[in-house]
Amino acid sequence: MTTTHGHVPARRPRRTDARLNRERLIAKAQEVFAEAGPEASLNEVARRAGVGPGTLYRHFPNRSALLTAVLRDRIETLCELAETLSSSESADDALTQWLRAFLVHARVNQGLGGALMVEEPVTLGLDCHRLILDAAADLLAQAQRRGTARADLTADDLVQLVVGIALSTARSHDAEQPDRLLTLVLDATYGTPLQNK
């Protein structure tokens, strides 16, 4: 018993260091991938995180594992935002803020998502899509219950529209175009069905 208890304190710092290293690697990978795309140097990720390549590969055995961790971290942040906004007094404002955040997410993460879908479309793609769809559905349902958002609109409609904006403006030289297009989507979201006009 004494021997067992004696080893516990010595292991905790290592576990804490490992967790911190992993978090730091993910944070720095986000920076590097944002700057240079999904094919960016993993050695540069390790350098910015202040660890050696060996430490990086102990946590993430290949590029796909690191890309997955980065994308999941971003999606979790997006879903946490949806949960926070769901308690807002204005359901319209909550949905609007989240869709704007989702547009930024969709534009920033196009390369990461595409790179991962090639390698593991089922294990990453469907799960992440479901998380985003559920977040959108919750916020849209609140706006619909309060009678502000169109009842004939689905969460999948909104997600597809925002992704479409992200894809269509990927090479645009007009920095304000994505926001203008999203504003049109939002106008339609709170409008009335076209067949009733």
XYZ file of N, CA, C and O in Angstrom:
788
model
N 0.836 -1.211 0.000
C 0.000 0.000 0.000
C 0.863 1.251 0.000
O 0.644 2.163 -0.726
N 1.903 1.229 0.878
C 2.773 2.402 0.964
C 3.452 2.671 -0.364
O 3.550 3.808 -0.809
N 3.914 1.573 -0.982
C 4.599 1.729 -2.264
C 3.666 2.305 -3.319
O 4.017 3.206 -4.068
N 2.425 1.787 -3.338
C 1.455 2.275 -4.317
C 1.167 3.754 -4.114
O 1.196 4.549 -5.053
N 0.914 4.124 -2.837
C 0.627 5.544 -2.559
C 1.834 6.412 -2.878
O 1.696 7.547 -3.298
N 3.019 5.848 -2.662
C 4.226 6.630 -2.899
C 4.408 6.989 -4.364
O 5.030 7.986 -4.679
N 3.846 6.171 -5.288
C 4.026 6.442 -6.703
C 3.014 7.440 -7.253
O 3.254 8.058 -8.264
N 1.875 7.598 -6.582
C 0.813 8.440 -7.119
C 1.234 9.893 -7.302
O 1.066 10.455 -8.371
N 1.814 10.551 -6.279
C 2.187 11.953 -6.450
C 3.186 12.154 -7.574
O 3.175 13.172 -8.237
N 4.074 11.179 -7.802
C 5.089 11.330 -8.833
C 4.468 11.287 -10.225
O 4.979 11.872 -11.153
N 3.336 10.586 -10.386
C 2.724 10.451 -11.701
C 1.844 11.647 -12.047
O 1.687 11.976 -13.202
N 1.231 12.271 -11.071
C 0.296 13.358 -11.362
C 0.933 14.501 -12.143
O 0.341 14.972 -13.102
N 2.137 14.956 -11.759
C 2.735 16.038 -12.538
C 2.937 15.648 -13.995
O 2.745 16.457 -14.884
N 3.329 14.371 -14.240
C 3.545 13.945 -15.614
C 2.234 13.973 -16.399
O 2.197 14.376 -17.548
N 1.152 13.537 -15.747
C -0.138 13.573 -16.420
C -0.562 15.015 -16.689
O -1.109 15.326 -17.734
N -0.303 15.899 -15.719
C -0.640 17.304 -15.902
C 0.175 17.910 -17.028
O -0.350 18.625 -17.881
N 1.474 17.607 -17.060
C 2.332 18.108 -18.133
C 1.865 17.598 -19.485
O 1.844 18.332 -20.469
N 1.480 16.330 -19.538
C 1.025 15.746 -20.799
C -0.248 16.438 -21.274
O -0.403 16.745 -22.461
N -1.168 16.699 -20.340
C -2.415 17.375 -20.712
C -2.140 18.780 -21.212
O -2.704 19.224 -22.228
N -1.253 19.497 -20.513
C -0.916 20.858 -20.926
C -0.215 20.872 -22.282
O -0.465 21.749 -23.113
N 0.674 19.899 -22.494
C 1.360 19.799 -23.783
C 0.354 19.573 -24.906
O 0.448 20.167 -25.980
N -0.613 18.695 -24.642
C -1.622 18.394 -25.657
C -2.448 19.638 -25.976
O -2.693 19.951 -27.147
N -2.878 20.353 -24.943
C -3.670 21.563 -25.149
C -2.869 22.621 -25.914
O -3.391 23.305 -26.787
N -1.575 22.738 -25.544
C -0.718 23.729 -26.204
C -0.506 23.350 -27.674
O -0.508 24.216 -28.554
N -0.328 22.057 -27.937
C -0.138 21.596 -29.312
C -1.374 21.891 -30.169
O -1.254 22.353 -31.306
N -2.544 21.657 -29.616
C -3.781 21.920 -30.363
C -3.920 23.419 -30.635
O -4.260 23.834 -31.746
N -3.636 24.239 -29.622
C -3.754 25.693 -29.785
C -2.794 26.208 -30.852
O -3.166 27.019 -31.709
N -1.548 25.730 -30.814
C -0.558 26.188 -31.793
C -0.839 25.617 -33.172
O -0.579 26.269 -34.191
N -1.376 24.402 -33.211
C -1.743 23.815 -34.504
C -2.832 24.647 -35.163
O -2.835 24.839 -36.382
N -3.756 25.163 -34.366
C -4.810 26.016 -34.919
C -4.189 27.224 -35.605
O -4.598 27.610 -36.702
N -3.197 27.827 -34.956
C -2.525 28.989 -35.538
C -1.828 28.630 -36.846
O -1.982 29.311 -37.858
N -1.050 27.552 -36.802
C -0.244 27.161 -37.959
C -1.128 26.749 -39.130
O -0.892 27.142 -40.275
N -2.170 25.964 -38.868
C -3.057 25.535 -39.946
C -3.824 26.720 -40.520
O -4.123 26.755 -41.717
N -4.182 27.692 -39.670
C -4.885 28.883 -40.158
C -3.999 29.683 -41.103
O -4.459 30.270 -42.077
N -2.696 29.692 -40.818
C -1.751 30.458 -41.630
C -1.355 29.725 -42.912
O -1.264 30.332 -43.977
N -1.107 28.418 -42.793
C -0.509 27.691 -43.921
C -1.350 26.542 -44.461
O -0.920 25.847 -45.374
N -2.535 26.310 -43.899
C -3.383 25.245 -44.404
C -3.078 23.902 -43.759
O -2.128 23.771 -42.973
N -3.862 22.874 -44.105
C -3.739 21.559 -43.457
C -2.435 20.822 -43.741
O -2.106 19.859 -43.056
N -1.689 21.275 -44.758
C -0.414 20.627 -45.072
C 0.761 21.336 -44.402
O 1.916 21.056 -44.712
N 0.475 22.225 -43.475
C 1.540 22.977 -42.784
C 2.492 22.045 -42.054
O 2.154 20.907 -41.717
N 3.671 22.543 -41.787
C 4.716 21.756 -41.134
C 4.337 21.390 -39.699
O 4.028 22.266 -38.887
N 4.380 20.099 -39.392
C 4.109 19.657 -38.023
C 5.273 20.024 -37.104
O 5.079 20.235 -35.905
N 6.471 20.090 -37.672
C 7.623 20.526 -36.871
C 7.447 21.966 -36.404
O 7.851 22.333 -35.298
N 6.786 22.786 -37.242
C 6.526 24.178 -36.855
C 5.511 24.223 -35.727
O 5.622 25.047 -34.812
N 4.537 23.326 -35.761
C 3.566 23.236 -34.673
C 4.281 22.910 -33.371
O 4.047 23.548 -32.334
N 5.143 21.905 -33.407
C 5.882 21.501 -32.210
C 6.762 22.643 -31.713
O 6.833 22.910 -30.504
N 7.427 23.339 -32.641
C 8.321 24.441 -32.259
C 7.552 25.535 -31.529
O 7.973 26.018 -30.479
N 6.404 25.913 -32.064
C 5.627 26.985 -31.438
C 5.053 26.550 -30.093
O 4.845 27.376 -29.210
N 4.796 25.258 -29.965
C 4.260 24.753 -28.700
C 5.350 24.573 -27.659
O 5.060 24.300 -26.490
N 6.601 24.714 -28.077
C 7.720 24.585 -27.144
C 8.035 23.149 -26.771
O 8.555 22.882 -25.686
N 7.732 22.207 -27.681
C 8.035 20.797 -27.422
C 8.774 20.229 -28.627
O 8.815 20.840 -29.702
N 9.326 19.047 -28.458
C 10.003 18.385 -29.556
C 9.023 17.628 -30.429
O 7.901 17.340 -30.007
N 9.440 17.274 -31.660
C 8.571 16.495 -32.553
C 8.111 15.177 -31.925
O 6.993 14.729 -32.153
N 8.979 14.581 -31.106
C 8.619 13.314 -30.464
C 7.413 13.462 -29.556
O 6.537 12.586 -29.510
N 7.345 14.578 -28.833
C 6.198 14.831 -27.958
C 4.933 15.001 -28.780
O 3.868 14.495 -28.422
N 5.046 15.716 -29.907
C 3.880 15.893 -30.776
C 3.359 14.541 -31.254
O 2.152 14.266 -31.185
N 4.273 13.677 -31.716
C 3.837 12.391 -32.267
C 3.368 11.410 -31.193
O 2.622 10.483 -31.491
N 3.766 11.632 -29.955
C 3.229 10.788 -28.877
C 1.748 11.097 -28.651
O 0.956 10.218 -28.349
N 1.393 12.363 -28.801
C -0.005 12.762 -28.639
C -0.814 12.536 -29.918
O -1.980 12.148 -29.858
N -0.191 12.818 -31.055
C -0.875 12.733 -32.346
C 0.022 11.956 -33.311
O 0.947 12.535 -33.888
N -0.242 10.668 -33.463
C 0.655 9.806 -34.254
C 0.768 10.175 -35.726
O 1.722 9.774 -36.391
N -0.177 10.945 -36.256
C -0.094 11.363 -37.654
C -0.829 12.688 -37.846
O -1.482 13.188 -36.935
N -0.705 13.233 -39.038
C -1.316 14.529 -39.349
C -2.844 14.486 -39.162
O -3.444 15.421 -38.650
N -3.432 13.368 -39.584
C -4.885 13.244 -39.490
C -5.361 13.352 -38.044
O -6.384 13.977 -37.755
N -4.611 12.743 -37.121
C -4.997 12.786 -35.707
C -4.955 14.215 -35.175
O -5.839 14.632 -34.409
N -3.954 14.987 -35.588
C -3.852 16.376 -35.134
C -4.937 17.234 -35.782
O -5.572 18.070 -35.108
N -5.186 17.046 -37.071
C -6.257 17.785 -37.744
C -7.604 17.505 -37.085
O -8.419 18.411 -36.881
N -7.826 16.235 -36.743
C -9.078 15.852 -36.097
C -9.237 16.568 -34.764
O -10.303 17.089 -34.442
N -8.156 16.593 -33.974
C -8.205 17.237 -32.663
C -8.484 18.731 -32.800
O -9.268 19.303 -32.031
N -7.851 19.369 -33.777
C -8.042 20.804 -33.989
C -9.483 21.093 -34.409
O -10.141 21.992 -33.873
N -9.988 20.317 -35.365
C -11.337 20.560 -35.845
C -12.372 20.280 -34.763
O -13.340 21.029 -34.597
N -12.168 19.213 -34.008
C -13.104 18.902 -32.919
C -13.100 20.007 -31.869
O -14.142 20.379 -31.337
N -11.922 20.539 -31.566
C -11.823 21.619 -30.585
C -12.608 22.836 -31.064
O -13.336 23.473 -30.289
N -12.485 23.161 -32.343
C -13.206 24.312 -32.883
C -14.712 24.075 -32.877
O -15.494 24.994 -32.603
N -15.117 22.854 -33.203
C -16.548 22.543 -33.232
C -17.131 22.547 -31.821
O -18.245 23.030 -31.597
N -16.372 22.033 -30.865
C -16.839 22.062 -29.472
C -17.023 23.502 -29.005
O -17.997 23.827 -28.313
N -16.100 24.378 -29.388
C -16.210 25.794 -29.031
C -17.466 26.402 -29.652
O -18.195 27.168 -29.015
N -17.730 26.057 -30.909
C -18.908 26.560 -31.601
C -20.193 26.076 -30.928
O -21.151 26.837 -30.767
N -20.203 24.821 -30.519
C -21.388 24.264 -29.869
C -21.570 24.823 -28.457
O -22.702 25.016 -28.007
N -20.470 25.087 -27.775
C -20.558 25.719 -26.458
C -21.139 27.127 -26.584
O -21.914 27.570 -25.728
N -20.771 27.816 -27.653
C -21.330 29.147 -27.894
C -22.840 29.055 -28.085
O -23.604 29.868 -27.546
N -23.294 28.060 -28.836
C -24.735 27.874 -29.056
C -25.451 27.642 -27.735
O -26.534 28.194 -27.492
N -24.839 26.858 -26.881
C -25.453 26.570 -25.578
C -25.544 27.832 -24.733
O -26.554 28.083 -24.073
N -24.500 28.639 -24.759
C -24.507 29.900 -24.012
C -25.570 30.848 -24.557
O -26.333 31.464 -23.804
N -25.640 30.948 -25.873
C -26.591 31.865 -26.498
C -28.033 31.424 -26.309
O -28.957 32.247 -26.365
N -28.250 30.137 -26.085
C -29.617 29.631 -25.943
C -30.347 30.235 -24.742
O -31.572 30.197 -24.666
N -29.588 30.804 -23.810
C -30.221 31.426 -22.642
C -30.436 32.931 -22.832
O -30.845 33.620 -21.909
N -30.154 33.435 -24.041
C -30.337 34.859 -24.324
C -31.823 35.220 -24.299
O -32.682 34.387 -24.585
N -32.097 36.471 -23.975
C -33.484 36.935 -23.961
C -34.073 36.954 -25.363
O -35.238 36.656 -25.553
N -33.270 37.300 -26.357
C -33.753 37.370 -27.732
C -33.308 36.135 -28.501
O -32.112 35.930 -28.737
N -34.277 35.315 -28.893
C -33.959 34.120 -29.683
C -33.418 34.507 -31.050
O -32.548 33.817 -31.604
N -33.905 35.618 -31.605
C -33.421 36.087 -32.903
C -31.940 36.453 -32.822
O -31.136 36.065 -33.674
N -31.589 37.236 -31.794
C -30.190 37.646 -31.629
C -29.290 36.441 -31.412
O -28.167 36.395 -31.928
N -29.774 35.473 -30.647
C -28.977 34.274 -30.375
C -28.687 33.520 -31.666
O -27.542 33.138 -31.945
N -29.708 33.305 -32.475
C -29.532 32.589 -33.738
C -28.635 33.370 -34.687
O -27.744 32.810 -35.334
N -28.847 34.680 -34.749
C -28.037 35.533 -35.624
C -26.568 35.498 -35.234
O -25.691 35.315 -36.087
N -26.283 35.653 -33.947
C -24.886 35.637 -33.486
C -24.224 34.299 -33.789
O -23.074 34.238 -34.215
N -24.979 33.223 -33.569
C -24.387 31.908 -33.791
C -24.131 31.650 -35.272
O -23.090 31.099 -35.651
N -25.050 32.060 -36.130
C -24.853 31.861 -37.563
C -23.664 32.666 -38.073
O -22.924 32.210 -38.953
N -23.441 33.839 -37.507
C -22.268 34.625 -37.894
C -20.984 33.903 -37.447
O -19.998 33.846 -38.184
N -21.015 33.348 -36.243
C -19.851 32.594 -35.756
C -19.642 31.338 -36.595
O -18.504 30.947 -36.893
N -20.740 30.701 -36.997
C -20.638 29.498 -37.816
C -20.062 29.818 -39.191
O -19.284 29.044 -39.751
N -20.421 30.975 -39.747
C -19.865 31.370 -41.042
C -18.345 31.536 -40.948
O -17.604 31.075 -41.819
N -17.895 32.192 -39.886
C -16.448 32.341 -39.686
C -15.801 30.957 -39.578
O -14.768 30.683 -40.200
N -16.417 30.082 -38.796
C -15.912 28.719 -38.627
C -15.841 27.999 -39.976
O -14.836 27.376 -40.309
N -16.908 28.087 -40.765
C -16.960 27.382 -42.045
C -15.902 27.899 -43.010
O -15.309 27.118 -43.764
N -15.644 29.199 -42.978
C -14.642 29.766 -43.888
C -13.222 29.395 -43.448
O -12.382 29.051 -44.271
N -12.966 29.430 -42.144
C -11.621 29.138 -41.633
C -11.272 27.663 -41.770
O -10.126 27.307 -42.027
N -12.267 26.802 -41.615
C -11.993 25.368 -41.528
C -12.247 24.578 -42.799
O -12.234 23.342 -42.766
N -12.443 25.248 -43.921
C -12.687 24.526 -45.169
C -11.579 23.531 -45.483
O -11.828 22.378 -45.797
N -10.342 23.977 -45.395
C -9.216 23.104 -45.732
C -9.091 21.924 -44.790
O -8.834 20.790 -45.219
N -9.299 22.168 -43.492
C -9.183 21.090 -42.512
C -10.256 20.043 -42.736
O -9.975 18.844 -42.754
N -11.484 20.507 -42.901
C -12.577 19.566 -43.108
C -12.387 18.748 -44.366
O -12.585 17.535 -44.376
N -11.952 19.407 -45.448
C -11.730 18.696 -46.698
C -10.634 17.659 -46.587
O -10.762 16.535 -47.072
N -9.551 18.012 -45.910
C -8.438 17.079 -45.754
C -8.857 15.855 -44.960
O -8.452 14.733 -45.253
N -9.678 16.046 -43.957
C -10.114 14.927 -43.120
C -11.173 14.081 -43.801
O -11.195 12.862 -43.639
N -12.049 14.715 -44.558
C -13.104 13.959 -45.220
C -12.528 12.957 -46.207
O -13.078 11.898 -46.441
N -11.370 13.286 -46.786
C -10.721 12.369 -47.717
C -10.270 11.112 -46.994
O -10.384 9.997 -47.489
N -9.773 11.284 -45.764
C -9.194 10.163 -45.038
C -10.200 9.408 -44.200
O -10.150 8.190 -44.109
N -11.090 10.115 -43.517
C -12.024 9.429 -42.625
C -13.379 10.127 -42.601
O -13.739 10.769 -41.628
N -14.136 10.000 -43.698
C -15.403 10.724 -43.791
C -16.436 10.299 -42.768
O -17.272 11.081 -42.369
N -16.407 9.054 -42.325
C -17.429 8.585 -41.394
C -17.095 8.960 -39.966
O -17.890 9.557 -39.256
N -15.870 8.648 -39.531
C -15.526 8.858 -38.131
C -15.501 10.322 -37.753
O -15.793 10.672 -36.625
N -15.171 11.212 -38.687
C -15.148 12.621 -38.322
C -16.344 13.364 -38.904
O -17.076 14.023 -38.210
N -16.568 13.225 -40.211
C -17.535 14.052 -40.902
C -18.948 13.973 -40.366
O -19.556 14.992 -40.066
N -19.497 12.808 -40.234
C -20.887 12.689 -39.801
C -21.066 13.166 -38.370
O -22.034 13.820 -38.049
N -20.137 12.833 -37.514
C -20.234 13.232 -36.112
C -20.198 14.748 -35.994
O -21.026 15.345 -35.307
N -19.269 15.386 -36.648
C -19.142 16.838 -36.564
C -20.355 17.527 -37.190
O -20.845 18.516 -36.668
N -20.819 17.003 -38.298
C -21.992 17.588 -38.944
C -23.207 17.510 -38.011
O -23.977 18.459 -37.906
N -23.334 16.397 -37.316
C -24.463 16.230 -36.401
C -24.387 17.219 -35.250
O -25.398 17.797 -34.837
N -23.201 17.432 -34.702
C -23.029 18.380 -33.604
C -23.455 19.785 -34.036
O -24.166 20.492 -33.314
N -23.019 20.190 -35.217
C -23.358 21.514 -35.730
C -24.853 21.610 -36.022
O -25.510 22.607 -35.697
N -25.392 20.569 -36.622
C -26.815 20.560 -36.956
C -27.677 20.641 -35.705
O -28.674 21.369 -35.664
N -27.287 19.918 -34.649
C -28.046 19.956 -33.396
C -28.010 21.343 -32.769
O -29.016 21.829 -32.246
N -26.836 21.992 -32.820
C -26.714 23.341 -32.257
C -27.617 24.307 -33.016
O -28.331 25.123 -32.415
N -27.586 24.219 -34.343
C -28.433 25.091 -35.163
C -29.907 24.814 -34.907
O -30.725 25.744 -34.812
N -30.261 23.545 -34.779
C -31.664 23.164 -34.575
C -32.212 23.721 -33.265
O -33.356 24.196 -33.215
N -31.424 23.670 -32.212
C -31.879 24.179 -30.916
C -32.170 25.672 -30.974
O -33.200 26.142 -30.482
N -31.253 26.435 -31.572
C -31.430 27.889 -31.638
C -32.572 28.266 -32.582
O -33.351 29.185 -32.300
N -32.673 27.559 -33.708
C -33.759 27.841 -34.646
C -35.113 27.521 -34.014
O -36.072 28.284 -34.164
N -35.192 26.411 -33.300
C -36.454 26.016 -32.666
C -36.920 27.072 -31.677
O -38.125 27.357 -31.580
N -35.982 27.663 -30.943
C -36.367 28.721 -29.998
C -36.978 29.902 -30.727
O -37.999 30.457 -30.303
N -36.346 30.303 -31.831
C -36.851 31.440 -32.600
C -38.208 31.104 -33.224
O -39.096 31.960 -33.307
N -38.380 29.871 -33.643
C -39.667 29.473 -34.232
C -40.768 29.411 -33.184
O -41.902 29.791 -33.447
N -40.426 28.932 -31.980
C -41.437 28.867 -30.911
C -41.928 30.257 -30.529
O -43.076 30.433 -30.132
N -41.048 31.239 -30.640
C -41.439 32.606 -30.290
C -42.080 33.332 -31.468
O -42.407 34.513 -31.374
N -42.206 32.624 -32.583
C -42.907 33.176 -33.732
C -42.120 34.156 -34.564
O -42.684 34.875 -35.391
N -40.808 34.216 -34.393
C -40.016 35.188 -35.143
C -39.388 34.582 -36.395
O -39.283 35.241 -37.420
N -38.964 33.328 -36.332
C -38.351 32.681 -37.491
C -39.403 31.907 -38.274
O -40.373 31.399 -37.719
N -39.200 31.816 -39.560
C -40.125 31.102 -40.432
C -40.299 29.659 -39.981
O -39.325 28.962 -39.688
N -41.530 29.209 -39.968
C -41.823 27.846 -39.514
C -41.435 26.800 -40.546
O -41.228 25.632 -40.203
N -41.295 27.211 -41.815
C -40.975 26.241 -42.866
C -39.476 26.068 -43.072
O -39.043 25.365 -43.979
N -38.674 26.685 -42.229
C -37.217 26.613 -42.337
C -36.688 25.489 -41.452
O -37.173 25.275 -40.342
N -35.705 24.753 -41.935
C -35.088 23.691 -41.132
C -33.652 24.056 -40.795
O -33.030 24.888 -41.473
N -33.112 23.408 -39.772
C -31.719 23.642 -39.388
C -30.790 23.246 -40.524
O -29.776 23.904 -40.781
N -31.117 22.171 -41.211
C -30.289 21.733 -42.332
C -30.260 22.787 -43.434
O -29.220 23.017 -44.062
N -31.408 23.454 -43.676
C -31.452 24.547 -44.653
C -30.424 25.622 -44.285
O -29.635 26.066 -45.128
N -30.462 26.043 -43.031
C -29.569 27.115 -42.581
C -28.106 26.712 -42.684
O -27.264 27.478 -43.159
N -27.798 25.501 -42.227
C -26.413 25.032 -42.263
C -25.913 24.970 -43.705
O -24.805 25.428 -44.015
N -26.727 24.440 -44.605
C -26.318 24.344 -46.007
C -26.124 25.722 -46.629
O -25.197 25.939 -47.420
N -26.992 26.669 -46.284
C -26.864 28.025 -46.818
C -25.564 28.690 -46.349
O -24.866 29.327 -47.140
N -25.254 28.533 -45.075
C -24.039 29.151 -44.541
C -22.794 28.490 -45.138
O -21.835 29.174 -45.515
N -22.811 27.178 -45.242
C -21.674 26.482 -45.871
C -21.536 26.924 -47.329
O -20.417 27.125 -47.829
N -22.671 27.100 -48.001
C -22.638 27.568 -49.387
C -22.001 28.942 -49.511
O -21.218 29.199 -50.439
N -22.316 29.832 -48.576
C -21.693 31.161 -48.576
C -20.187 31.033 -48.388
O -19.396 31.686 -49.077
N -19.775 30.188 -47.447
C -18.348 29.999 -47.171
C -17.619 29.488 -48.409
O -16.540 29.977 -48.762
N -18.212 28.522 -49.091
C -17.569 27.936 -50.276
C -17.533 28.922 -51.436
O -16.519 29.061 -52.119
N -18.631 29.616 -51.650
C -18.727 30.500 -52.815
C -17.885 31.763 -52.674
O -17.557 32.407 -53.677
N -17.548 32.132 -51.445
C -16.748 33.353 -51.243
C -15.302 33.054 -50.865
O -14.562 33.951 -50.485
N -14.908 31.803 -50.982
C -13.557 31.406 -50.556
C -12.472 32.186 -51.283
O -11.436 32.522 -50.701
N -12.691 32.501 -52.557
C -11.681 33.215 -53.343
C -12.101 34.647 -53.668
O -11.507 35.289 -54.531
N -13.133 35.112 -52.989
C -13.621 36.466 -53.253
C -12.647 37.515 -52.719
O -12.047 37.350 -51.655
N -12.501 38.595 -53.511
C -11.647 39.708 -53.074
C -12.453 40.750 -52.302
O -11.905 41.745 -51.828
N -13.751 40.517 -52.201
C -14.640 41.421 -51.473
C -14.807 40.889 -50.051
O -15.554 39.949 -49.812
N -14.105 41.493 -49.111
C -14.102 40.997 -47.727
C -15.472 41.086 -47.067
O -15.755 40.353 -46.116
N -16.320 41.967 -47.562
C -17.633 42.158 -46.938
C -18.724 41.282 -47.553
O -19.848 41.229 -47.046
N -18.402 40.603 -48.653
C -19.424 39.813 -49.340
C -20.020 38.696 -48.474
O -21.245 38.532 -48.462
N -19.217 37.921 -47.740
C -19.819 36.866 -46.909
C -20.857 37.400 -45.937
O -21.931 36.805 -45.775
N -20.568 38.538 -45.307
C -21.509 39.097 -44.340
C -22.766 39.605 -45.029
O -23.873 39.462 -44.505
N -22.615 40.181 -46.219
C -23.793 40.653 -46.956
C -24.696 39.486 -47.332
O -25.916 39.567 -47.207
N -24.096 38.402 -47.795
C -24.885 37.232 -48.173
C -25.575 36.619 -46.965
O -26.731 36.190 -47.041
N -24.865 36.594 -45.830
C -25.492 36.054 -44.626
C -26.650 36.937 -44.185
O -27.678 36.430 -43.707
N -26.520 38.237 -44.354
C -27.613 39.155 -44.004
C -28.850 38.852 -44.838
O -29.980 38.886 -44.332
N -28.660 38.505 -46.102
C -29.792 38.127 -46.950
C -30.451 36.850 -46.422
O -31.681 36.739 -46.397
N -29.621 35.895 -45.983
C -30.154 34.657 -45.412
C -30.940 34.962 -44.140
O -32.033 34.421 -43.915
N -30.408 35.841 -43.316
C -31.084 36.202 -42.067
C -32.399 36.931 -42.346
O -33.398 36.695 -41.663
N -32.404 37.788 -43.356
C -33.650 38.476 -43.730
C -34.710 37.459 -44.120
O -35.884 37.589 -43.746
N -34.292 36.444 -44.855
C -35.237 35.407 -45.276
C -35.666 34.542 -44.093
O -36.809 34.085 -44.026
N -34.751 34.342 -43.157
C -35.048 33.517 -41.977
C -36.182 34.113 -41.157
O -37.038 33.391 -40.639
N -36.200 35.422 -41.056
C -37.225 36.080 -40.250
C -38.353 36.648 -41.090
O -39.181 37.409 -40.612
N -38.377 36.239 -42.373
C -39.433 36.707 -43.260
C -40.585 35.722 -43.279
O -40.700 34.840 -42.425
N -41.434 35.880 -44.267
C -42.582 34.973 -44.416
C -42.334 34.077 -45.624
O -41.587 34.442 -46.538
N -42.941 32.891 -45.646
C -42.761 31.993 -46.783
C -43.075 32.672 -48.114
O -44.028 33.450 -48.207
N -42.280 32.390 -49.136
C -42.439 33.057 -50.422
C -43.826 32.849 -51.011
O -44.396 33.751 -51.618
N -44.406 31.639 -50.806
C -45.711 31.377 -51.411
C -46.828 32.202 -50.779
O -47.913 32.303 -51.336
N -46.555 32.809 -49.631
C -47.583 33.626 -48.964
C -47.465 35.114 -49.315
O -48.235 35.908 -48.815
N -46.428 35.429 -50.085
C -46.229 36.863 -50.378
C -47.088 37.293 -51.565
O -47.401 36.484 -52.426
